[in-house]
PDB file of C-alpha atoms in Angstrom:
ATOM      1  CA  MET W 659       9.719   9.006  23.303  1.00 79.00           C
ATOM      2  CA  LYS W 660       9.314  12.311  21.483  1.00 89.00           C
ATOM      3  CA  PRO W 661       7.685  12.210  18.051  1.00 94.00           C
ATOM      4  CA  ILE W 662       9.938  11.588  15.070  1.00 95.00           C
ATOM      5  CA  VAL W 663       9.990  14.577  12.711  1.00 95.00           C
ATOM      6  CA  VAL W 664       9.998  13.885   8.970  1.00 95.00           C
ATOM      7  CA  ARG W 665      10.755  16.682   6.500  1.00 94.00           C
ATOM      8  CA  GLY W 666       8.587  16.032   3.453  1.00 93.00           C
ATOM      9  CA  GLY W 667       5.289  14.271   2.883  1.00 92.00           C
ATOM     10  CA  GLY W 668       5.585  13.111  -0.723  1.00 92.00           C
ATOM     11  CA  ASP W 669       4.998   9.550  -1.902  1.00 91.00           C
ATOM     12  CA  LEU W 670       8.396   8.183  -0.821  1.00 91.00           C
ATOM     13  CA  ALA W 671       8.303  10.034   2.510  1.00 94.00           C
ATOM     14  CA  THR W 672       4.804   8.685   3.068  1.00 95.00           C
ATOM     15  CA  GLY W 673       6.190   5.138   2.888  1.00 94.00           C
ATOM     16  CA  VAL W 674       8.636   5.977   5.683  1.00 95.00           C
ATOM     17  CA  ILE W 675       5.952   7.738   7.740  1.00 96.00           C
ATOM     18  CA  HIS W 676       3.534   4.838   7.249  1.00 96.00           C
ATOM     19  CA  ARG W 677       6.106   2.271   8.395  1.00 96.00           C
ATOM     20  CA  LEU W 678       7.111   4.336  11.438  1.00 96.00           C
ATOM     21  CA  SER W 679       3.458   4.819  12.416  1.00 96.00           C
ATOM     22  CA  LYS W 680       2.661   1.116  12.039  1.00 96.00           C
ATOM     23  CA  SER W 681       5.742   0.344  14.161  1.00 96.00           C
ATOM     24  CA  GLY W 682       4.384   2.356  17.091  1.00 96.00           C
ATOM     25  CA  TYR W 683       6.114   5.713  16.635  1.00 96.00           C
ATOM     26  CA  SER W 684       4.500   9.133  16.741  1.00 97.00           C
ATOM     27  CA  VAL W 685       5.361  11.144  13.615  1.00 97.00           C
ATOM     28  CA  ILE W 686       5.164  14.854  12.806  1.00 98.00           C
ATOM     29  CA  VAL W 687       5.493  15.666   9.099  1.00 97.00           C
ATOM     30  CA  LEU W 688       6.818  19.063   7.981  1.00 96.00           C
ATOM     31  CA  GLU W 689       5.675  20.034   4.501  1.00 95.00           C
ATOM     32  CA  THR W 690       5.689  23.059   2.233  1.00 92.00           C
ATOM     33  CA  ASP W 691       2.536  25.061   1.601  1.00 92.00           C
ATOM     34  CA  LYS W 692       2.570  23.972  -2.063  1.00 89.00           C
ATOM     35  CA  PRO W 693       3.534  20.276  -2.157  1.00 87.00           C
ATOM     36  CA  SER W 694       4.998  18.954  -5.398  1.00 82.00           C
ATOM     37  CA  ALA W 695       4.370  15.224  -4.952  1.00 84.00           C
ATOM     38  CA  ILE W 696       3.678  13.494  -8.248  1.00 82.00           C
ATOM     39  CA  ARG W 697       1.840  10.419  -6.936  1.00 84.00           C
ATOM     40  CA  ARG W 698      -0.606  12.450  -4.877  1.00 84.00           C
ATOM     41  CA  LEU W 699      -3.047   9.640  -4.065  1.00 84.00           C
ATOM     42  CA  VAL W 700      -0.339   7.928  -2.008  1.00 89.00           C
ATOM     43  CA  ALA W 701       1.153  11.043  -0.373  1.00 93.00           C
ATOM     44  CA  PHE W 702       0.377  12.488   3.048  1.00 96.00           C
ATOM     45  CA  SER W 703       1.268  15.899   1.598  1.00 94.00           C
ATOM     46  CA  GLU W 704      -2.306  15.976   0.243  1.00 94.00           C
ATOM     47  CA  ALA W 705      -3.378  16.871   3.807  1.00 94.00           C
ATOM     48  CA  VAL W 706      -2.139  20.408   3.072  1.00 95.00           C
ATOM     49  CA  GLU W 707      -4.946  20.880   0.534  1.00 93.00           C
ATOM     50  CA  ASN W 708      -7.616  18.572   1.965  1.00 95.00           C
ATOM     51  CA  GLY W 709      -7.075  18.769   5.736  1.00 95.00           C
ATOM     52  CA  SER W 710      -6.279  15.061   5.893  1.00 96.00           C
ATOM     53  CA  ALA W 711      -4.945  12.258   3.734  1.00 96.00           C
ATOM     54  CA  CYS W 712      -5.433   8.513   4.142  1.00 96.00           C
ATOM     55  CA  VAL W 713      -2.927   5.999   2.770  1.00 95.00           C
ATOM     56  CA  GLU W 714      -3.456   2.272   3.384  1.00 95.00           C
ATOM     57  CA  GLY W 715      -5.493   2.788   6.539  1.00 95.00           C
ATOM     58  CA  ILE W 716      -3.311   5.477   8.145  1.00 96.00           C
ATOM     59  CA  THR W 717      -4.800   8.990   8.207  1.00 97.00           C
ATOM     60  CA  CYS W 718      -2.557  12.026   8.486  1.00 97.00           C
ATOM     61  CA  VAL W 719      -4.244  15.241   9.624  1.00 97.00           C
ATOM     62  CA  CYS W 720      -2.997  18.774   8.950  1.00 97.00           C
ATOM     63  CA  VAL W 721      -2.569  20.841  12.148  1.00 97.00           C
ATOM     64  CA  ASN W 722      -1.980  24.568  12.591  1.00 96.00           C
ATOM     65  CA  SER W 723       0.636  24.863  15.332  1.00 97.00           C
ATOM     66  CA  VAL W 724       3.568  23.164  17.015  1.00 96.00           C
ATOM     67  CA  LYS W 725       1.525  22.842  20.208  1.00 97.00           C
ATOM     68  CA  GLU W 726      -1.295  21.114  18.326  1.00 97.00           C
ATOM     69  CA  ALA W 727       1.176  18.850  16.495  1.00 97.00           C
ATOM     70  CA  LEU W 728       2.755  17.690  19.759  1.00 96.00           C
ATOM     71  CA  LYS W 729      -0.673  17.093  21.289  1.00 96.00           C
ATOM     72  CA  GLU W 730      -2.203  15.214  18.337  1.00 96.00           C
ATOM     73  CA  ALA W 731       0.751  13.081  17.105  1.00 96.00           C
ATOM     74  CA  LYS W 732       0.299   9.483  18.216  1.00 96.00           C
ATOM     75  CA  PRO W 733       1.242   6.069  16.845  1.00 95.00           C
ATOM     76  CA  LEU W 734      -1.022   5.300  13.853  1.00 96.00           C
ATOM     77  CA  HIS W 735      -2.018   9.018  13.745  1.00 97.00           C
ATOM     78  CA  PRO W 736       0.729  11.105  12.104  1.00 97.00           C
ATOM     79  CA  VAL W 737       0.147  14.836  11.811  1.00 97.00           C
ATOM     80  CA  LEU W 738       1.303  17.308   9.181  1.00 97.00           C
ATOM     81  CA  LEU W 739       2.457  20.850   9.902  1.00 97.00           C
ATOM     82  CA  VAL W 740       3.030  23.349   7.092  1.00 97.00           C
ATOM     83  CA  ASP W 741       6.598  24.523   7.710  1.00 95.00           C
ATOM     84  CA  PRO W 742       8.585  24.971   4.478  1.00 91.00           C
ATOM     85  CA  LYS W 743      11.772  26.208   6.159  1.00 90.00           C
ATOM     86  CA  GLY W 744      11.820  23.859   9.144  1.00 91.00           C
ATOM     87  CA  GLU W 745      11.506  26.705  11.614  1.00 93.00           C
ATOM     88  CA  SER W 746       9.536  24.556  14.049  1.00 94.00           C
ATOM     89  CA  ILE W 747      12.345  22.008  14.445  1.00 93.00           C
ATOM     90  CA  PRO W 748      14.003  23.812  17.402  1.00 92.00           C
ATOM     91  CA  LEU W 749      10.596  24.006  19.112  1.00 94.00           C
ATOM     92  CA  LEU W 750       9.816  20.334  18.468  1.00 93.00           C
ATOM     93  CA  LYS W 751      13.270  19.237  19.728  1.00 90.00           C
ATOM     94  CA  PRO W 752      13.103  15.844  18.011  1.00 91.00           C
ATOM     95  CA  GLU W 753      15.406  13.011  18.976  1.00 88.00           C
ATOM     96  CA  ILE W 754      15.208  11.810  15.372  1.00 91.00           C
ATOM     97  CA  LEU W 755      14.871  14.046  12.326  1.00 93.00           C
ATOM     98  CA  ILE W 756      14.486  12.473   8.891  1.00 92.00           C
ATOM     99  CA  ASP W 757      14.996  14.488   5.717  1.00 89.00           C
ATOM    100  CA  ALA W 758      12.755  12.758   3.188  1.00 89.00           C
ATOM    101  CA  ILE W 759      12.629  15.615   0.713  1.00 86.00           C
ATOM    102  CA  ILE W 760      13.562  14.374  -2.732  1.00 80.00           C
ATOM    103  CA  ALA W 761      15.604  17.235  -4.164  1.00 70.00           C
ATOM    104  CA  LYS W 762      18.360  17.488  -6.743  1.00 57.00           C
ATOM    105  CA  LYS W 763      20.089  20.278  -4.859  1.00 60.00           C
ATOM    106  CA  LYS W 764      21.456  20.589  -1.340  1.00 57.00           C
ATOM    107  CA  SER W 765      18.714  20.541   1.237  1.00 55.00           C
ATOM    108  CA  TRP W 766      18.261  22.584   4.425  1.00 54.00           C
ATOM    109  CA  ASN W 767      19.913  19.836   6.470  1.00 53.00           C
ATOM    110  CA  ASN W 768      22.433  20.868   9.109  1.00 54.00           C
ATOM    111  CA  LYS W 769      23.741  19.222  12.256  1.00 53.00           C
ATOM    112  CA  LYS W 770      22.270  21.715  14.742  1.00 54.00           C
ATOM    113  CA  ASN W 771      18.819  20.175  14.180  1.00 53.00           C
ATOM    114  CA  GLY W 772      19.713  16.936  15.994  1.00 50.00           C
ATOM    115  CA  THR W 773      20.113  13.425  14.654  1.00 46.00           C
ATOM    116  CA  SER W 774      19.467  13.626  10.948  1.00 47.00           C
ATOM    117  CA  TYR W 775      19.225  10.838   8.424  1.00 46.00           C
ATOM    118  CA  ASP W 776      19.680  12.669   5.150  1.00 44.00           C
ATOM    119  CA  CYS W 777      17.567  11.209   2.348  1.00 41.00           C
ATOM    120  CA  THR W 778      17.668  14.149  -0.028  1.00 36.00           C
ATOM    121  CA  TRP W 779      19.521  12.432  -2.888  1.00 35.00           C
ATOM    122  CA  SER W 780      20.491   8.839  -3.277  1.00 32.00           C
ATOM    123  CA  ARG W 781      22.001   6.791  -6.107  1.00 33.00           C
ATOM    124  CA  ILE W 782      20.828   3.376  -5.039  1.00 30.00           C
TER     125      ILE W 782
END
């Protein structure tokens, strides 16, 4: 199976990424170059600044290209690619695309990017 692509690497997205990784899925995280996660100690988005981020035994490493992301993404080893606009999505061709960006305005999400579970704003 192709890696699952998750837009966003903040604290809530990290919970999703962690669970997917522990369940045996390869995950590629797309994050902005200036992450705005508040709970940074529990966010894979910290890999943008530090090169890697470890949360509860799972380490996410920042990579520099789509080719490297596809090569390095494995179960229990998610990778992060800085891609604020999601321009790598057509190159990654994911079967599953998860929008885990917590935003109060409409996100980038559109149907041409494949299966998309939109998590941008929820009133649960």
